Amino acid sequence: MKKKILLITVNRSDYGIQKNLIKILNQDKNIDFGLLVTGTHLDRKYGYTINEIYDDGIKIKKKIKLNQTNYNSDEVITILSDGIKINYKFYKSVKPDLIIILGDRYEMLSAAIPCIFLKIPIAHIHGGEKTEGSFDDRFRNILTEISSLHFTCHDIYKKRVIEIKNSKKGVYNFGSLSVENIKNFNFKSRNDIIKKFNINFRKKNILITYHPETNNTYYSIKSFNNILEAVSKFKEINFFFTSPAPDPGNYDIIKSIMKFCKNNNNAFYIKSLGRDYYFSLLNNVDAVLGNSSSGIIEAPSFKIFTINIGSRQNGREKSKSIIDCADSSSEIVKKIKKIYTFPYKKKIKKNYNIFYKPNTSKNIISELKNFLKLN
C-alpha cells in the first residue's frame, strides 16, 4: 500500500535545495507524493516563484496563499495563526503519513504545528544549526523538538539535534542536499544570465545577498547602509543584489537596493533568480557579500569567497572560504580589496565544502522508507 508523503515549500530557496529530492519522491511508485506550496512562492514581489515549480513539471497538491505584504511583526503573527488553521484543515482531509519540512522559517512552523494535534510524523531537514542574528533559531529548535526524523548537514549539527531530543533515534547527517545538487548541475552560460536579467559583467563581479537581522531591525538597516557605502567605492566591480528574506525590515532594504541600483550603473537588482540562475550566477562571480546562509553552505562549492557581514550567521560551521566581517564600511572595503590579492586568489583554489557528502538524496529517501516500513 502506498504511503502519503507531503512536502512543504515556502520559498525559492527551500524548493531549490530539495528539488532533486522532490523529483525522486514524485517518481517513486510506492509513494503517494504531494507538494504543498505557500509563502513567497505566491508573492509577485518575490517573482511568483511557483512558476519555477510548474516549469519543472511537479504536480502541486495544494496552494496556500498567505497575506504577506509588509512583513512586520503583527503580520507574522497573523500568518502563523492563519497558516495553522488552514494547514490543520487540509491535513485532516488528506491524512498524510509523513510531512517533510526544511529549515527555520515561521511559515514552516505554521505548517508543522497542526501535525502535533493530528499525530502526523515530521521529517525535518537542516536542523541543529545556529543563526544568532535572527529569531530563526527558536523556530528551528521548535521544529526539531516536534519532529521524528532529522537530516542534518554536519556532524556538529547532528550532535546538537541529539542534545535537543535527548536521543540518537532518527537523527542522521547525510550532508547538504543543496551542495549535492551542485555536483551534477547544468549551469546556465554567462550569456544566458545576461539575456535573462538584462545585466552585464565586468572583470570583477560580486553577488550581494543580505537579510534583516530580525533580532534588531534598526541595526540591520544601518548595517546594510554601511554595505552600500562600502561598495559605492568600487566602480570597477559589478554588484548583483538579490531580494532579502520576507522578514520584518525587508521593505526598507529593498527600497535602499532599488535606489542604489538606479544611481549606480555597476549595480543590478534581481528580484528572483531561482535556483538554476542563482547557482549559475555564483559560478560567474568572485565572491558573495552579505549575511545569507547560501554564502555559508553553497558558495564554498564554487571556490569563491564569502564576506559574511554581521551576526546573523553566527553559530554556523564555516568552510575556510568564509571571511567574517564587521558591518562597518571601512572593514567591508578592506575585505573586498583582500579577496582580489594574489595570496587570497591562490588560497581559494584549495577550498572544499565541509557540507558535502555523496548520495545525500538517496540516503534520506532510504531512511524515509525505513520509517514508513516501505523497504
Coordinates of C-alpha atoms in Angstrom, one line a residue:
M1 CA 0.0 0.0 0.0
K2 CA 1.3 3.4 -0.9
K3 CA 2.3 5.9 1.8
K4 CA 1.3 9.5 1.6
I5 CA 4.2 12.0 1.9
L6 CA 3.6 15.7 1.8
L7 CA 6.5 18.2 1.4
I8 CA 6.1 21.8 2.3
T9 CA 7.8 24.5 0.3
V10 CA 7.6 28.2 1.3
N11 CA 10.1 30.0 -0.9
R12 CA 12.5 29.7 -3.8
S13 CA 15.4 28.8 -1.5
D14 CA 13.9 25.7 0.2
Y15 CA 12.4 24.4 -3.1
G16 CA 15.8 24.7 -4.9
I17 CA 17.5 22.9 -2.1
Q18 CA 15.0 20.0 -2.2
K19 CA 14.4 19.9 -6.0
N20 CA 16.3 16.6 -6.6
L21 CA 14.7 15.0 -3.5
I22 CA 11.2 16.1 -4.7
K23 CA 11.8 14.7 -8.2
I24 CA 12.8 11.3 -6.8
L25 CA 9.9 11.1 -4.4
N26 CA 7.5 12.2 -7.1
Q27 CA 8.6 9.3 -9.3
D28 CA 8.6 6.6 -6.6
K29 CA 5.8 4.1 -7.2
N30 CA 5.5 3.2 -3.5
I31 CA 4.9 6.8 -2.5
D32 CA 1.8 9.0 -3.0
F33 CA 3.7 12.2 -3.1
G34 CA 2.2 15.7 -2.7
L35 CA 3.7 19.2 -2.7
L36 CA 2.2 22.0 -0.6
V37 CA 3.2 25.4 -1.9
T38 CA 2.8 28.5 0.2
G39 CA 4.8 31.6 1.4
T40 CA 6.6 33.8 -1.1
H41 CA 6.1 31.3 -3.9
L42 CA 2.8 33.1 -4.4
D43 CA 4.0 36.6 -4.0
R44 CA 4.7 38.6 -7.1
K45 CA 7.1 40.9 -5.3
Y46 CA 9.4 37.9 -5.0
G47 CA 9.0 36.8 -8.6
Y48 CA 6.0 34.5 -8.2
T49 CA 8.4 31.5 -8.0
I50 CA 5.6 28.9 -8.1
N51 CA 6.2 29.2 -11.9
E52 CA 9.5 27.5 -11.4
I53 CA 7.7 24.5 -9.9
Y54 CA 5.3 24.5 -12.9
D55 CA 8.3 24.6 -15.3
D56 CA 9.8 21.5 -13.5
G57 CA 6.5 19.6 -14.1
I58 CA 5.9 18.9 -10.5
K59 CA 2.2 18.4 -9.6
I60 CA 1.1 20.7 -6.8
K61 CA -1.2 19.1 -4.3
K62 CA -2.3 22.4 -2.5
K63 CA -1.6 26.1 -2.7
I64 CA -2.0 28.2 0.4
K65 CA -1.9 31.9 -0.1
L66 CA -0.7 33.9 2.9
N67 CA -1.4 37.6 3.1
Q68 CA 2.3 38.7 3.2
T69 CA 2.6 42.4 2.4
N70 CA 4.5 44.4 5.0
Y71 CA 6.5 41.7 6.7
N72 CA 6.2 43.3 10.1
S73 CA 5.8 41.5 13.5
D74 CA 2.0 42.0 13.6
E75 CA 1.7 40.4 10.1
V76 CA 3.9 37.5 11.1
I77 CA 1.6 36.7 14.0
T78 CA -1.4 36.7 11.6
I79 CA 0.4 34.5 9.1
L80 CA 1.3 32.0 11.9
S81 CA -2.3 31.9 13.1
D82 CA -3.9 31.7 9.7
G83 CA -1.4 29.1 8.5
I84 CA -2.0 26.8 11.4
K85 CA -5.8 26.8 10.8
I86 CA -5.6 26.3 7.1
N87 CA -3.0 23.6 7.3
Y88 CA -4.8 21.8 10.0
K89 CA -8.0 21.6 7.9
F90 CA -6.0 20.4 4.8
Y91 CA -4.1 17.7 6.7
K92 CA -7.2 16.4 8.3
S93 CA -8.8 15.9 4.8
V94 CA -5.8 14.3 3.1
K95 CA -4.4 12.3 6.0
P96 CA -0.6 12.2 5.1
D97 CA 1.6 9.5 6.7
L98 CA 4.6 11.9 6.9
I99 CA 5.3 15.6 6.3
I100 CA 8.7 16.9 5.2
I101 CA 9.8 20.4 6.2
L102 CA 13.1 22.2 5.9
G103 CA 14.9 24.9 7.9
D104 CA 13.6 27.6 10.2
R105 CA 11.0 29.8 8.6
Y106 CA 7.9 30.9 10.6
E107 CA 5.8 29.7 7.6
M108 CA 7.3 26.2 8.2
L109 CA 6.3 26.5 11.9
S110 CA 2.7 27.2 10.9
A111 CA 2.8 24.1 8.7
A112 CA 4.2 21.9 11.4
I113 CA 2.2 22.7 14.5
P114 CA -1.0 21.0 13.2
C115 CA 0.9 17.8 13.0
I116 CA 1.2 17.7 16.8
F117 CA -2.6 17.5 17.2
L118 CA -3.2 15.2 14.2
K119 CA -0.3 12.9 15.2
I120 CA 1.4 13.2 11.8
P121 CA 5.2 12.4 12.0
I122 CA 7.5 15.1 10.6
A123 CA 10.9 14.8 8.9
H124 CA 13.0 17.9 9.4
I125 CA 15.9 18.9 7.2
H126 CA 18.6 21.3 8.2
G127 CA 18.1 21.1 12.0
G128 CA 20.7 21.7 14.6
E129 CA 22.1 24.9 13.0
K130 CA 22.5 28.3 14.6
T131 CA 21.9 31.8 13.3
E132 CA 22.3 34.0 16.3
G133 CA 21.4 37.2 14.5
S134 CA 17.8 36.2 13.8
F135 CA 14.9 34.7 15.6
D136 CA 15.0 31.7 13.2
D137 CA 17.0 29.7 15.9
R138 CA 13.9 29.5 18.0
F139 CA 11.7 28.4 15.2
R140 CA 14.3 25.8 14.1
N141 CA 14.6 24.3 17.6
I142 CA 10.8 24.1 18.0
L143 CA 10.7 22.2 14.6
T144 CA 13.4 19.9 15.8
E145 CA 11.6 19.2 19.1
I146 CA 8.3 18.2 17.3
S147 CA 9.9 16.1 14.5
S148 CA 10.5 12.4 14.4
L149 CA 13.2 12.2 11.7
H150 CA 16.2 14.6 11.4
F151 CA 18.5 15.1 8.4
T152 CA 21.4 17.5 9.3
C153 CA 24.2 18.6 7.1
H154 CA 27.1 18.5 9.6
D155 CA 28.1 16.2 12.5
I156 CA 28.1 19.1 14.9
Y157 CA 24.5 19.9 13.9
K158 CA 23.7 16.2 14.3
K159 CA 25.1 16.3 17.8
R160 CA 23.0 19.4 18.6
V161 CA 19.8 17.8 17.5
I162 CA 20.6 14.7 19.6
E163 CA 21.1 17.1 22.6
I164 CA 17.7 18.8 21.9
K165 CA 15.9 15.5 21.5
N166 CA 17.9 13.7 24.2
S167 CA 18.0 10.7 21.8
K168 CA 20.0 9.5 18.8
K169 CA 17.0 7.8 17.3
G170 CA 16.1 9.1 13.8
V171 CA 19.0 11.6 13.6
Y172 CA 21.3 11.4 10.6
N173 CA 23.9 13.5 8.9
F174 CA 23.9 12.9 5.2
G175 CA 25.3 16.3 4.1
S176 CA 23.6 19.1 2.3
L177 CA 21.0 18.5 -0.4
S178 CA 21.9 21.8 -2.0
V179 CA 25.6 21.0 -2.1
E180 CA 24.8 17.6 -3.6
N181 CA 22.8 19.3 -6.3
I182 CA 25.8 21.5 -7.3
K183 CA 28.0 18.4 -8.1
N184 CA 26.0 17.5 -11.2
F185 CA 24.5 20.9 -12.1
N186 CA 23.8 22.0 -15.6
F187 CA 24.8 25.7 -15.3
K188 CA 23.4 28.5 -17.5
S189 CA 26.0 30.3 -19.5
R190 CA 27.1 33.9 -18.8
N191 CA 25.2 34.9 -22.0
D192 CA 22.1 33.2 -20.7
I193 CA 22.3 35.2 -17.5
I194 CA 22.8 38.5 -19.4
K195 CA 19.8 37.9 -21.6
K196 CA 17.5 36.7 -18.8
F197 CA 18.1 39.7 -16.5
N198 CA 19.4 42.4 -18.8
I199 CA 22.6 42.8 -16.8
N200 CA 26.3 42.8 -17.7
F201 CA 29.5 41.5 -16.3
R202 CA 32.9 43.1 -15.7
K203 CA 36.3 41.6 -15.0
K204 CA 35.3 41.7 -11.3
N205 CA 31.8 40.7 -10.0
I206 CA 30.3 40.2 -6.6
L207 CA 26.8 38.9 -5.6
I208 CA 25.2 40.7 -2.6
T209 CA 22.5 38.8 -0.6
Y210 CA 21.5 40.4 2.7
H211 CA 18.6 39.6 5.0
P212 CA 17.2 41.5 8.0
E213 CA 18.8 40.8 11.4
T214 CA 15.4 40.1 12.9
N215 CA 16.7 40.4 16.5
N216 CA 17.4 44.1 15.8
T217 CA 15.7 45.5 12.8
Y218 CA 17.2 49.0 13.2
Y219 CA 20.7 47.5 13.3
S220 CA 20.1 45.6 10.1
I221 CA 19.1 48.7 8.1
K222 CA 22.1 50.6 9.5
S223 CA 24.4 47.6 8.6
F224 CA 23.0 47.4 5.1
N225 CA 23.6 51.1 4.5
N226 CA 27.2 50.5 5.5
I227 CA 27.4 47.8 2.9
L228 CA 26.1 50.3 0.2
E229 CA 28.6 52.9 1.4
A230 CA 31.4 50.4 1.0
V231 CA 30.6 49.0 -2.4
S232 CA 30.0 52.5 -3.8
K233 CA 33.8 52.9 -3.6
F234 CA 34.4 50.1 -6.2
K235 CA 33.3 51.4 -9.6
E236 CA 35.4 48.7 -11.3
I237 CA 33.3 45.9 -9.8
N238 CA 29.8 44.9 -10.8
F239 CA 27.4 44.2 -7.8
F240 CA 24.3 42.0 -8.2
F241 CA 21.7 42.3 -5.5
T242 CA 19.1 39.7 -4.6
S243 CA 15.9 40.2 -2.6
P244 CA 16.1 39.9 1.2
A245 CA 14.1 37.3 3.0
P246 CA 10.5 38.2 3.9
D247 CA 11.2 39.2 7.5
P248 CA 10.5 42.4 9.4
G249 CA 12.7 45.2 8.0
N250 CA 13.0 43.8 4.5
Y251 CA 10.9 46.5 2.8
D252 CA 13.4 49.2 3.8
I253 CA 16.3 47.1 2.5
I254 CA 14.5 46.6 -0.9
K255 CA 13.9 50.4 -1.2
S256 CA 17.6 51.0 -0.5
I257 CA 18.7 48.5 -3.1
M258 CA 16.4 49.9 -5.8
K259 CA 17.6 53.5 -5.1
F260 CA 21.3 52.4 -5.1
C261 CA 21.0 50.5 -8.4
K262 CA 19.2 53.4 -10.0
N263 CA 22.1 55.7 -9.2
N264 CA 25.0 53.3 -9.9
N265 CA 25.5 51.7 -13.4
N266 CA 27.6 48.9 -11.9
A267 CA 24.7 47.7 -9.6
F268 CA 21.9 45.4 -10.6
Y269 CA 18.8 44.3 -8.6
I270 CA 17.4 40.9 -9.5
K271 CA 14.1 40.3 -7.7
S272 CA 14.2 36.5 -8.0
L273 CA 17.0 34.4 -9.6
G274 CA 15.5 30.9 -9.0
R275 CA 17.9 28.1 -8.1
D276 CA 19.1 27.5 -11.7
Y277 CA 20.2 31.1 -12.3
Y278 CA 21.3 31.6 -8.7
F279 CA 23.8 28.7 -9.0
S280 CA 24.8 29.9 -12.4
L281 CA 25.5 33.4 -11.1
L282 CA 27.5 32.0 -8.3
N283 CA 29.5 30.3 -11.0
N284 CA 30.3 33.7 -12.5
V285 CA 31.2 35.9 -9.6
D286 CA 34.3 36.3 -7.4
A287 CA 32.5 36.4 -4.0
V288 CA 29.2 36.6 -2.1
L289 CA 28.8 39.5 0.2
G290 CA 26.1 39.7 2.9
N291 CA 24.7 37.5 5.6
S292 CA 22.8 34.7 3.8
S293 CA 23.1 31.1 4.7
S294 CA 23.8 30.4 1.0
G295 CA 27.1 32.2 1.4
I296 CA 28.0 29.7 4.1
I297 CA 26.5 26.5 2.7
E298 CA 26.7 26.6 -1.1
A299 CA 29.2 29.3 -2.1
P300 CA 32.2 27.3 -0.9
S301 CA 31.5 24.7 -3.6
F302 CA 32.2 27.3 -6.3
K303 CA 35.6 28.1 -4.9
I304 CA 34.7 31.7 -4.2
F305 CA 34.9 33.8 -1.1
T306 CA 32.1 34.8 1.2
I307 CA 32.4 38.1 3.0
N308 CA 30.0 37.3 5.9
I309 CA 28.7 40.6 7.4
G310 CA 27.4 41.0 10.9
S311 CA 26.0 38.4 13.3
R312 CA 23.0 36.8 11.5
Q313 CA 25.1 33.6 10.7
N314 CA 27.0 33.5 13.9
G315 CA 27.0 29.9 15.2
R316 CA 27.2 28.1 11.8
E317 CA 30.1 25.9 10.9
K318 CA 32.1 27.5 8.2
S319 CA 34.4 26.4 5.4
K320 CA 37.8 28.2 5.1
S321 CA 36.5 30.4 2.3
I322 CA 34.2 32.3 4.7
I323 CA 35.6 35.7 5.8
D324 CA 33.7 37.1 8.8
C325 CA 33.5 40.9 8.7
A326 CA 32.2 43.6 11.0
D327 CA 29.5 45.7 9.4
S328 CA 31.5 49.0 9.3
S329 CA 32.0 50.3 5.8
S330 CA 35.8 50.6 6.3
E331 CA 36.1 46.9 7.3
I332 CA 34.0 45.8 4.3
V333 CA 36.2 47.8 1.9
K334 CA 39.3 46.1 3.4
K335 CA 37.8 42.7 2.9
I336 CA 36.7 43.4 -0.7
K337 CA 40.3 44.5 -1.5
K338 CA 41.7 41.5 0.2
I339 CA 39.9 38.8 -1.8
Y340 CA 41.5 40.2 -5.0
T341 CA 45.1 39.9 -3.7
F342 CA 47.3 37.2 -5.1
P343 CA 47.6 35.2 -1.8
Y344 CA 43.9 35.0 -1.5
K345 CA 43.3 34.1 -5.1
K346 CA 45.8 31.2 -4.6
K347 CA 44.1 30.2 -1.3
I348 CA 40.6 29.9 -2.7
K349 CA 41.7 27.3 -5.3
K350 CA 42.3 24.8 -2.4
N351 CA 39.0 25.3 -0.8
Y352 CA 36.5 22.5 -0.2
N353 CA 32.9 22.5 1.1
I354 CA 32.5 21.0 4.6
F355 CA 28.8 20.2 4.0
Y356 CA 29.3 17.8 1.1
K357 CA 28.6 14.1 1.3
P358 CA 27.8 11.8 -1.5
N359 CA 24.3 10.3 -2.1
T360 CA 22.5 12.8 0.2
S361 CA 19.1 12.4 -1.5
K362 CA 19.4 8.6 -1.8
N363 CA 20.3 8.2 1.8
I364 CA 17.5 10.5 3.0
I365 CA 14.9 8.6 0.9
S366 CA 16.1 5.3 2.2
E367 CA 15.6 6.4 5.8
L368 CA 12.2 7.9 5.0
K369 CA 11.2 4.5 3.6
N370 CA 12.6 2.6 6.6
F371 CA 10.5 4.9 8.8
L372 CA 7.3 4.2 6.8
K373 CA 8.2 0.5 6.5
L374 CA 8.4 0.6 2.7
N375 CA 11.8 -1.1 2.4

